[in-house]
mmCIF file of C-alpha atoms in Angstrom:
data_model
loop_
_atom_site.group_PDB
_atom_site.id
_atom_site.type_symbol
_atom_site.label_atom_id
_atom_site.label_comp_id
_atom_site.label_asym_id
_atom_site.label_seq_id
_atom_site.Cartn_x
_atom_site.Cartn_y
_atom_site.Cartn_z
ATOM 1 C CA UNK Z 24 140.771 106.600 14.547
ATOM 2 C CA UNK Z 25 138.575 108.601 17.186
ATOM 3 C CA UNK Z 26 135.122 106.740 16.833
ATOM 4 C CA UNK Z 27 133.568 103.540 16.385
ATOM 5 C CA UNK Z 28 130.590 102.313 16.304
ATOM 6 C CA UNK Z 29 130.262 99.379 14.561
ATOM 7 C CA UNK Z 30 132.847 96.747 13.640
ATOM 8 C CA UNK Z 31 136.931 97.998 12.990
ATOM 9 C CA UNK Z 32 139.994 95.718 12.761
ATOM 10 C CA UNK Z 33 143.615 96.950 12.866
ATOM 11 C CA UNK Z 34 145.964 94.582 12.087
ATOM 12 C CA UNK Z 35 150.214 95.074 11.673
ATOM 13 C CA UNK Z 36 150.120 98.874 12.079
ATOM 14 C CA UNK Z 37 152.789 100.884 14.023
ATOM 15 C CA UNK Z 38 152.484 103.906 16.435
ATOM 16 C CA UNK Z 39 155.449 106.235 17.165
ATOM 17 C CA UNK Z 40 154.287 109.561 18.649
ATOM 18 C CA UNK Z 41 150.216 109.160 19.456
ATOM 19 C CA UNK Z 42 147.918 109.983 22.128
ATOM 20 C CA UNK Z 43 145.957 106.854 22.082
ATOM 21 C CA UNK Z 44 145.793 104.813 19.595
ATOM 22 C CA UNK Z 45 142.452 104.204 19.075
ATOM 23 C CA UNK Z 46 139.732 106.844 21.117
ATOM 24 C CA UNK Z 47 136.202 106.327 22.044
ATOM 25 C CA UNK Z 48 134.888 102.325 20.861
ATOM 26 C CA UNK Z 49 131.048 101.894 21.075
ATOM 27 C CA UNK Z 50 131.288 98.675 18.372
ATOM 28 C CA UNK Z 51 133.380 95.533 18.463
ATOM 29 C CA UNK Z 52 136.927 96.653 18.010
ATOM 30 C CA UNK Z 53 139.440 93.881 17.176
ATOM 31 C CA UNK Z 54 143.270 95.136 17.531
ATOM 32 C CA UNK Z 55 146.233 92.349 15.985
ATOM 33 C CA UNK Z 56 149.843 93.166 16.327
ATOM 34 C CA UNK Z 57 150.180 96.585 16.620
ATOM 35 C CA UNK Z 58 153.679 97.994 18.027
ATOM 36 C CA UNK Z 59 153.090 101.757 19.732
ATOM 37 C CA UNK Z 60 154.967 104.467 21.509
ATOM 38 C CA UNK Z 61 151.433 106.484 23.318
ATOM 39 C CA UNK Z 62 151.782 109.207 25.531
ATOM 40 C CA UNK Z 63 148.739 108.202 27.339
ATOM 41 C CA UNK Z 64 146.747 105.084 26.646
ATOM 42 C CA UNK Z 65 146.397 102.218 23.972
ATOM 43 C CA UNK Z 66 142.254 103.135 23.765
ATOM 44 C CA UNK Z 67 140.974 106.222 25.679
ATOM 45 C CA UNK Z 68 137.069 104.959 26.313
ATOM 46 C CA UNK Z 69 135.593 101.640 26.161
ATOM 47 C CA UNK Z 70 131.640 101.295 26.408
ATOM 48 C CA UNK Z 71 131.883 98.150 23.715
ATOM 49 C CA UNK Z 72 133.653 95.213 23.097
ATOM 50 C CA UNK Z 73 137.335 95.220 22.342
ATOM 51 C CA UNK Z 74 140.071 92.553 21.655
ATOM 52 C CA UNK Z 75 143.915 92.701 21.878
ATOM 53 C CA UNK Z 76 146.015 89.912 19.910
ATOM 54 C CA UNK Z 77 149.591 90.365 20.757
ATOM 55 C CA UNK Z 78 149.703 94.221 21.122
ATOM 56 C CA UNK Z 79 153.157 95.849 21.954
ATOM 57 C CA UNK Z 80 152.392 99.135 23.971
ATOM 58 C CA UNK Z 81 155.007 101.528 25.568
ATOM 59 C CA UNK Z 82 153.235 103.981 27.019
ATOM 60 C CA UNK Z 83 153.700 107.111 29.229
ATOM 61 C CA UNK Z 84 151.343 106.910 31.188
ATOM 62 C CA UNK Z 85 148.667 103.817 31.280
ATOM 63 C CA UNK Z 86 149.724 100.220 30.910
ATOM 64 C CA UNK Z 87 146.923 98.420 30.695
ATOM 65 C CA UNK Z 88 145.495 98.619 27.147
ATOM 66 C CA UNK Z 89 142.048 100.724 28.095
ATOM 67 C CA UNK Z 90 141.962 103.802 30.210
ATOM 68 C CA UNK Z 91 138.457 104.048 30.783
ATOM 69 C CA UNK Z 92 136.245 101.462 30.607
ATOM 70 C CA UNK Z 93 132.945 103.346 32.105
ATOM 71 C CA UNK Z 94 129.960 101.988 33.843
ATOM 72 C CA UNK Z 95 127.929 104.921 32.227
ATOM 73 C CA UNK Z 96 125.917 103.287 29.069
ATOM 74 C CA UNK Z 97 125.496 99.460 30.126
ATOM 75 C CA UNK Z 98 121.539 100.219 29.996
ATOM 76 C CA UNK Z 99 122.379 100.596 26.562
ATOM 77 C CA UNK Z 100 125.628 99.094 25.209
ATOM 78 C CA UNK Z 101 125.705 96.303 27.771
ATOM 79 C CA UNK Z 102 128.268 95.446 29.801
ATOM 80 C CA UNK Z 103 131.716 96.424 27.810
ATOM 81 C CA UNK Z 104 134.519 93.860 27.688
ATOM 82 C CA UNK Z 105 138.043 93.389 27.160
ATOM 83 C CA UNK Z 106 139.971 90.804 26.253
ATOM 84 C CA UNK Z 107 143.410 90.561 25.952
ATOM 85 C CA UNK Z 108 145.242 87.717 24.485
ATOM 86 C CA UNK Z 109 149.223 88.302 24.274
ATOM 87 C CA UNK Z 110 151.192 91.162 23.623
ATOM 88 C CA UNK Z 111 153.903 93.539 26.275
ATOM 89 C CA UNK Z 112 152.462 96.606 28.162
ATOM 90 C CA UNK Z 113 154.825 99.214 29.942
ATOM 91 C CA UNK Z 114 153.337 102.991 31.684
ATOM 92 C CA UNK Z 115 153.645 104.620 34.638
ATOM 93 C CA UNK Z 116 150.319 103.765 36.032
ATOM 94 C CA UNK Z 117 148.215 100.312 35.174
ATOM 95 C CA UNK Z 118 144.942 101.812 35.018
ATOM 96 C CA UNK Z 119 142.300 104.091 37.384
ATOM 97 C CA UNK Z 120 139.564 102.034 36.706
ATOM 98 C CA UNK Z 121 137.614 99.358 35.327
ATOM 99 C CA UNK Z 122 134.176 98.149 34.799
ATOM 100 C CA UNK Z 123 132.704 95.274 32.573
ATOM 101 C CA UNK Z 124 134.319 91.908 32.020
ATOM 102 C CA UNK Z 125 138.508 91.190 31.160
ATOM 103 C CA UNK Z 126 139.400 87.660 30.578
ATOM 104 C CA UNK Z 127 143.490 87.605 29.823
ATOM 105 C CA UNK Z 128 145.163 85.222 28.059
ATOM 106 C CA UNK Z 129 148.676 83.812 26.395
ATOM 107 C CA UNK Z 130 150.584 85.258 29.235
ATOM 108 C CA UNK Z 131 150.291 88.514 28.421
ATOM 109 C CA UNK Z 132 152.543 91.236 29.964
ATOM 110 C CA UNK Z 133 152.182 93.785 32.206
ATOM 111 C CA UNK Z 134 154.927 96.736 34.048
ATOM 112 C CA UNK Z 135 153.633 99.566 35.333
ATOM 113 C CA UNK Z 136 154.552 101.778 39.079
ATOM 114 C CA UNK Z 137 151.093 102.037 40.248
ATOM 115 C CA UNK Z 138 148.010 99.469 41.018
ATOM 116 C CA UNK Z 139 145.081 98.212 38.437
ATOM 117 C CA UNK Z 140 141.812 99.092 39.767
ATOM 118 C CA UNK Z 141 138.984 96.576 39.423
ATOM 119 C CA UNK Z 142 135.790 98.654 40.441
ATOM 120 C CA UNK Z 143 132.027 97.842 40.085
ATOM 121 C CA UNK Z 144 129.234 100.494 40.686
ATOM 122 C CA UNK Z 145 126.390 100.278 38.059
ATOM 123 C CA UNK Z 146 128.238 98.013 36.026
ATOM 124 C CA UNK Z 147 128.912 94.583 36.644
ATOM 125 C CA UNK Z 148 132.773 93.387 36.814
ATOM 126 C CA UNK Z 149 134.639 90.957 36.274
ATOM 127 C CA UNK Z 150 138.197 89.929 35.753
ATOM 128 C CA UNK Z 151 139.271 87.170 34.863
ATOM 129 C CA UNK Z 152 143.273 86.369 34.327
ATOM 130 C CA UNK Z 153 144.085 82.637 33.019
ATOM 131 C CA UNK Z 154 147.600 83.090 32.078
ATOM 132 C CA UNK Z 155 149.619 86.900 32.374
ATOM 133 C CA UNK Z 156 152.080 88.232 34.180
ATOM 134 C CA UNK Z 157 151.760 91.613 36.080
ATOM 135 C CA UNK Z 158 154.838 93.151 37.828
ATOM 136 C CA UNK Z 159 153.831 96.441 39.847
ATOM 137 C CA UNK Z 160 157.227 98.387 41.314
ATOM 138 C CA UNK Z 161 155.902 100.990 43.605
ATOM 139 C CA UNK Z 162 152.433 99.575 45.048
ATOM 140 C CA UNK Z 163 149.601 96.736 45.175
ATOM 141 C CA UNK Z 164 149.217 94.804 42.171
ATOM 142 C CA UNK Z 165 145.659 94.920 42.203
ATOM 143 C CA UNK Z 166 142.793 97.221 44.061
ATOM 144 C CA UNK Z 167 139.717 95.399 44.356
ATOM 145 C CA UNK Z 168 136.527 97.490 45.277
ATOM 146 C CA UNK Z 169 132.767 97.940 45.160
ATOM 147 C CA UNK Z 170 130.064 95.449 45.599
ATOM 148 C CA UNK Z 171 129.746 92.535 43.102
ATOM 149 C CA UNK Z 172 133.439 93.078 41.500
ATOM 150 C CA UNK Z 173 135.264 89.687 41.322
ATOM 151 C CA UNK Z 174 139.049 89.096 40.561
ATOM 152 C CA UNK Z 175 139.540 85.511 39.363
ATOM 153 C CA UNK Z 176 143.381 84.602 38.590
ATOM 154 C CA UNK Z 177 143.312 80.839 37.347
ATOM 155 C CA UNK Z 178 147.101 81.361 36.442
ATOM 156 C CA UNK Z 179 150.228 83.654 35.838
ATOM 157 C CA UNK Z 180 153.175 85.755 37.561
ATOM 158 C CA UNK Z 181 152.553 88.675 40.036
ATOM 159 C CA UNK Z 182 154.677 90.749 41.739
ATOM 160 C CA UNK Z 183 154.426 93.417 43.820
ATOM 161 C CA UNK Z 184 158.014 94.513 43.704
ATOM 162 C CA UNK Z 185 158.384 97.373 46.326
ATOM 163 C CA UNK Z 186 160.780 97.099 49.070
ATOM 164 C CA UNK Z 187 157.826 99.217 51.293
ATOM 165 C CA UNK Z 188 156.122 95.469 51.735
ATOM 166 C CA UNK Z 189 152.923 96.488 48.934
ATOM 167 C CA UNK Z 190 150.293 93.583 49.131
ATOM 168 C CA UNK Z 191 149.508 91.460 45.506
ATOM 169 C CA UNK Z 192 145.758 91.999 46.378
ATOM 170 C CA UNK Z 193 143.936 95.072 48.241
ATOM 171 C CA UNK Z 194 140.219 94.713 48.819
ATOM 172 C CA UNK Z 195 138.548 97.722 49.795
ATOM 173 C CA UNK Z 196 134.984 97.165 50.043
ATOM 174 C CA UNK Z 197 132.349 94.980 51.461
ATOM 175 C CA UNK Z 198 131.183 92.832 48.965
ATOM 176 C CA UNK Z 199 133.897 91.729 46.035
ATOM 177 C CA UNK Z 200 134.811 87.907 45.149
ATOM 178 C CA UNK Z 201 138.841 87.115 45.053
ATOM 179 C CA UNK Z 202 139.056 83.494 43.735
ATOM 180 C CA UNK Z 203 142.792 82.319 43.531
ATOM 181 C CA UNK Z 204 142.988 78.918 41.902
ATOM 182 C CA UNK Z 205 146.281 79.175 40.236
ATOM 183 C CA UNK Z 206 149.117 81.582 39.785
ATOM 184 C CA UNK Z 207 152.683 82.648 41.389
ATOM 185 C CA UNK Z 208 152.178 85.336 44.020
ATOM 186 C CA UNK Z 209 155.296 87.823 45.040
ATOM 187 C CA UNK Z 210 155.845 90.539 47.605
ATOM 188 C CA UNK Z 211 158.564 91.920 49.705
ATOM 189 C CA UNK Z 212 158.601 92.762 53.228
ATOM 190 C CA UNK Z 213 156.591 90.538 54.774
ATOM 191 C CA UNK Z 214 153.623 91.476 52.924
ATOM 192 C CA UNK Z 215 150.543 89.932 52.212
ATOM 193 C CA UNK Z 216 149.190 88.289 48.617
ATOM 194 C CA UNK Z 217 145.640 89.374 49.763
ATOM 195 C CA UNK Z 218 144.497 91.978 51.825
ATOM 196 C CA UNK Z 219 140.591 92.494 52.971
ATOM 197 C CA UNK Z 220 139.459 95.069 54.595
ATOM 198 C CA UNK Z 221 136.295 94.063 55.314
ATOM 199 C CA UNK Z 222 135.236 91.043 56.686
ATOM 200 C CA UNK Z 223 132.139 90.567 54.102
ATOM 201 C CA UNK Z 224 133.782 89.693 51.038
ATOM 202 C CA UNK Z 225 134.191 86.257 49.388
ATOM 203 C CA UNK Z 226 137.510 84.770 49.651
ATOM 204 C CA UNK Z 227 137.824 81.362 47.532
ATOM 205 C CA UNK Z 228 141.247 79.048 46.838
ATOM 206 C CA UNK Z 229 140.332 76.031 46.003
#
């Protein structure tokens, strides 16, 4: 499919040679154990609402199941979320960027060389990981930046795996909530699980 707007559900399909699986979601857009071989993304654009149950994605290019998930139409969509429960996810790259909410559940799984960005502008964000494991191999685990983006990890595995000495966490603006109240937190080299650049943000482990 290239479109939705209003409500789709896939459910026990396979993918062998595809772009995307799914393209541009303006509706609610519920995906259930789906097995897929994508050149570059599970979904290209997200402006909606979108669920993952126990996806299998082997991708050439992004890991994480949305590309884009733009800050563009919240005036009119709202904010677009994500959430993933479940399911294996292998690319080169995690992801450019991300606006809206992401709540992850049921350990998901996540390999990819290069960092997930969590970036607000317009758009609220906020991410919110309760059980998943993310292994990175060639750079930060996660890039936090813009005001009013939070990163919540409540539980999980993550690794930054490089022998360079990558940091779990990177925080690049002023204004962006970490809170780390549960979880197993990796790195190599001496590195550090979070790393702010900026002296404003708001750094909370209970």
């Amino acid at each position: 499919m290239e479109y939705n707007y209003g409500d789709v559900e896939l459910t026990n399909l396979t993918f062998e040679d595809s772009y995307y699986v799914f393209g541009y979601n303006y509706g609610n857009c519920v995906m259930t154990d789906i097995t897929a071989v994508v050149h570059y993304g599970t979904v290209d654009e997200n402006y909606s609402s979108m669920t993952f149950n126990n996806l299998k994605i082997d991708s050439n290019y992004y890991a994480f199941p949305i590309e884009d998930q733009y800050d563009d139409y919240c005036d009119t969509y709202g904010i677009p979320s994500c959430i993933i429960n479940g399911g294996t996810f292998e690319g080169d790259y995690m992801n450019c960027c991300f606006y809206g909410y992401c709540e992850i559940n049921g350990g998901a799984k996540f390999v990819a060389e290069d960092y997930l960005e969590i970036y607000s502008y317009d758009c609220e964000t906020t991410f919110v990981i309760n059980d998943a494991d993310f292994t990175v191999e060639y750079d930060n685990v996660f890039y936090v930046s813009g005001d009013d983006a939070t990163l919540a990890i409540y539980g999980g595995r993550f690794e930054a795996a490089s022998s360079s000495g990558y940091n779990v966490i990177d925080v690049g603006g002023s204004y962006e909530t970490v809170i780390l109240a549960g979880g197993t937190f990796t790195t190599t080299n001496d590195a550090n699980v979070l790393d702010g650049e900026f002296g404003y943000s708001n750094y909370i482990i209970p």
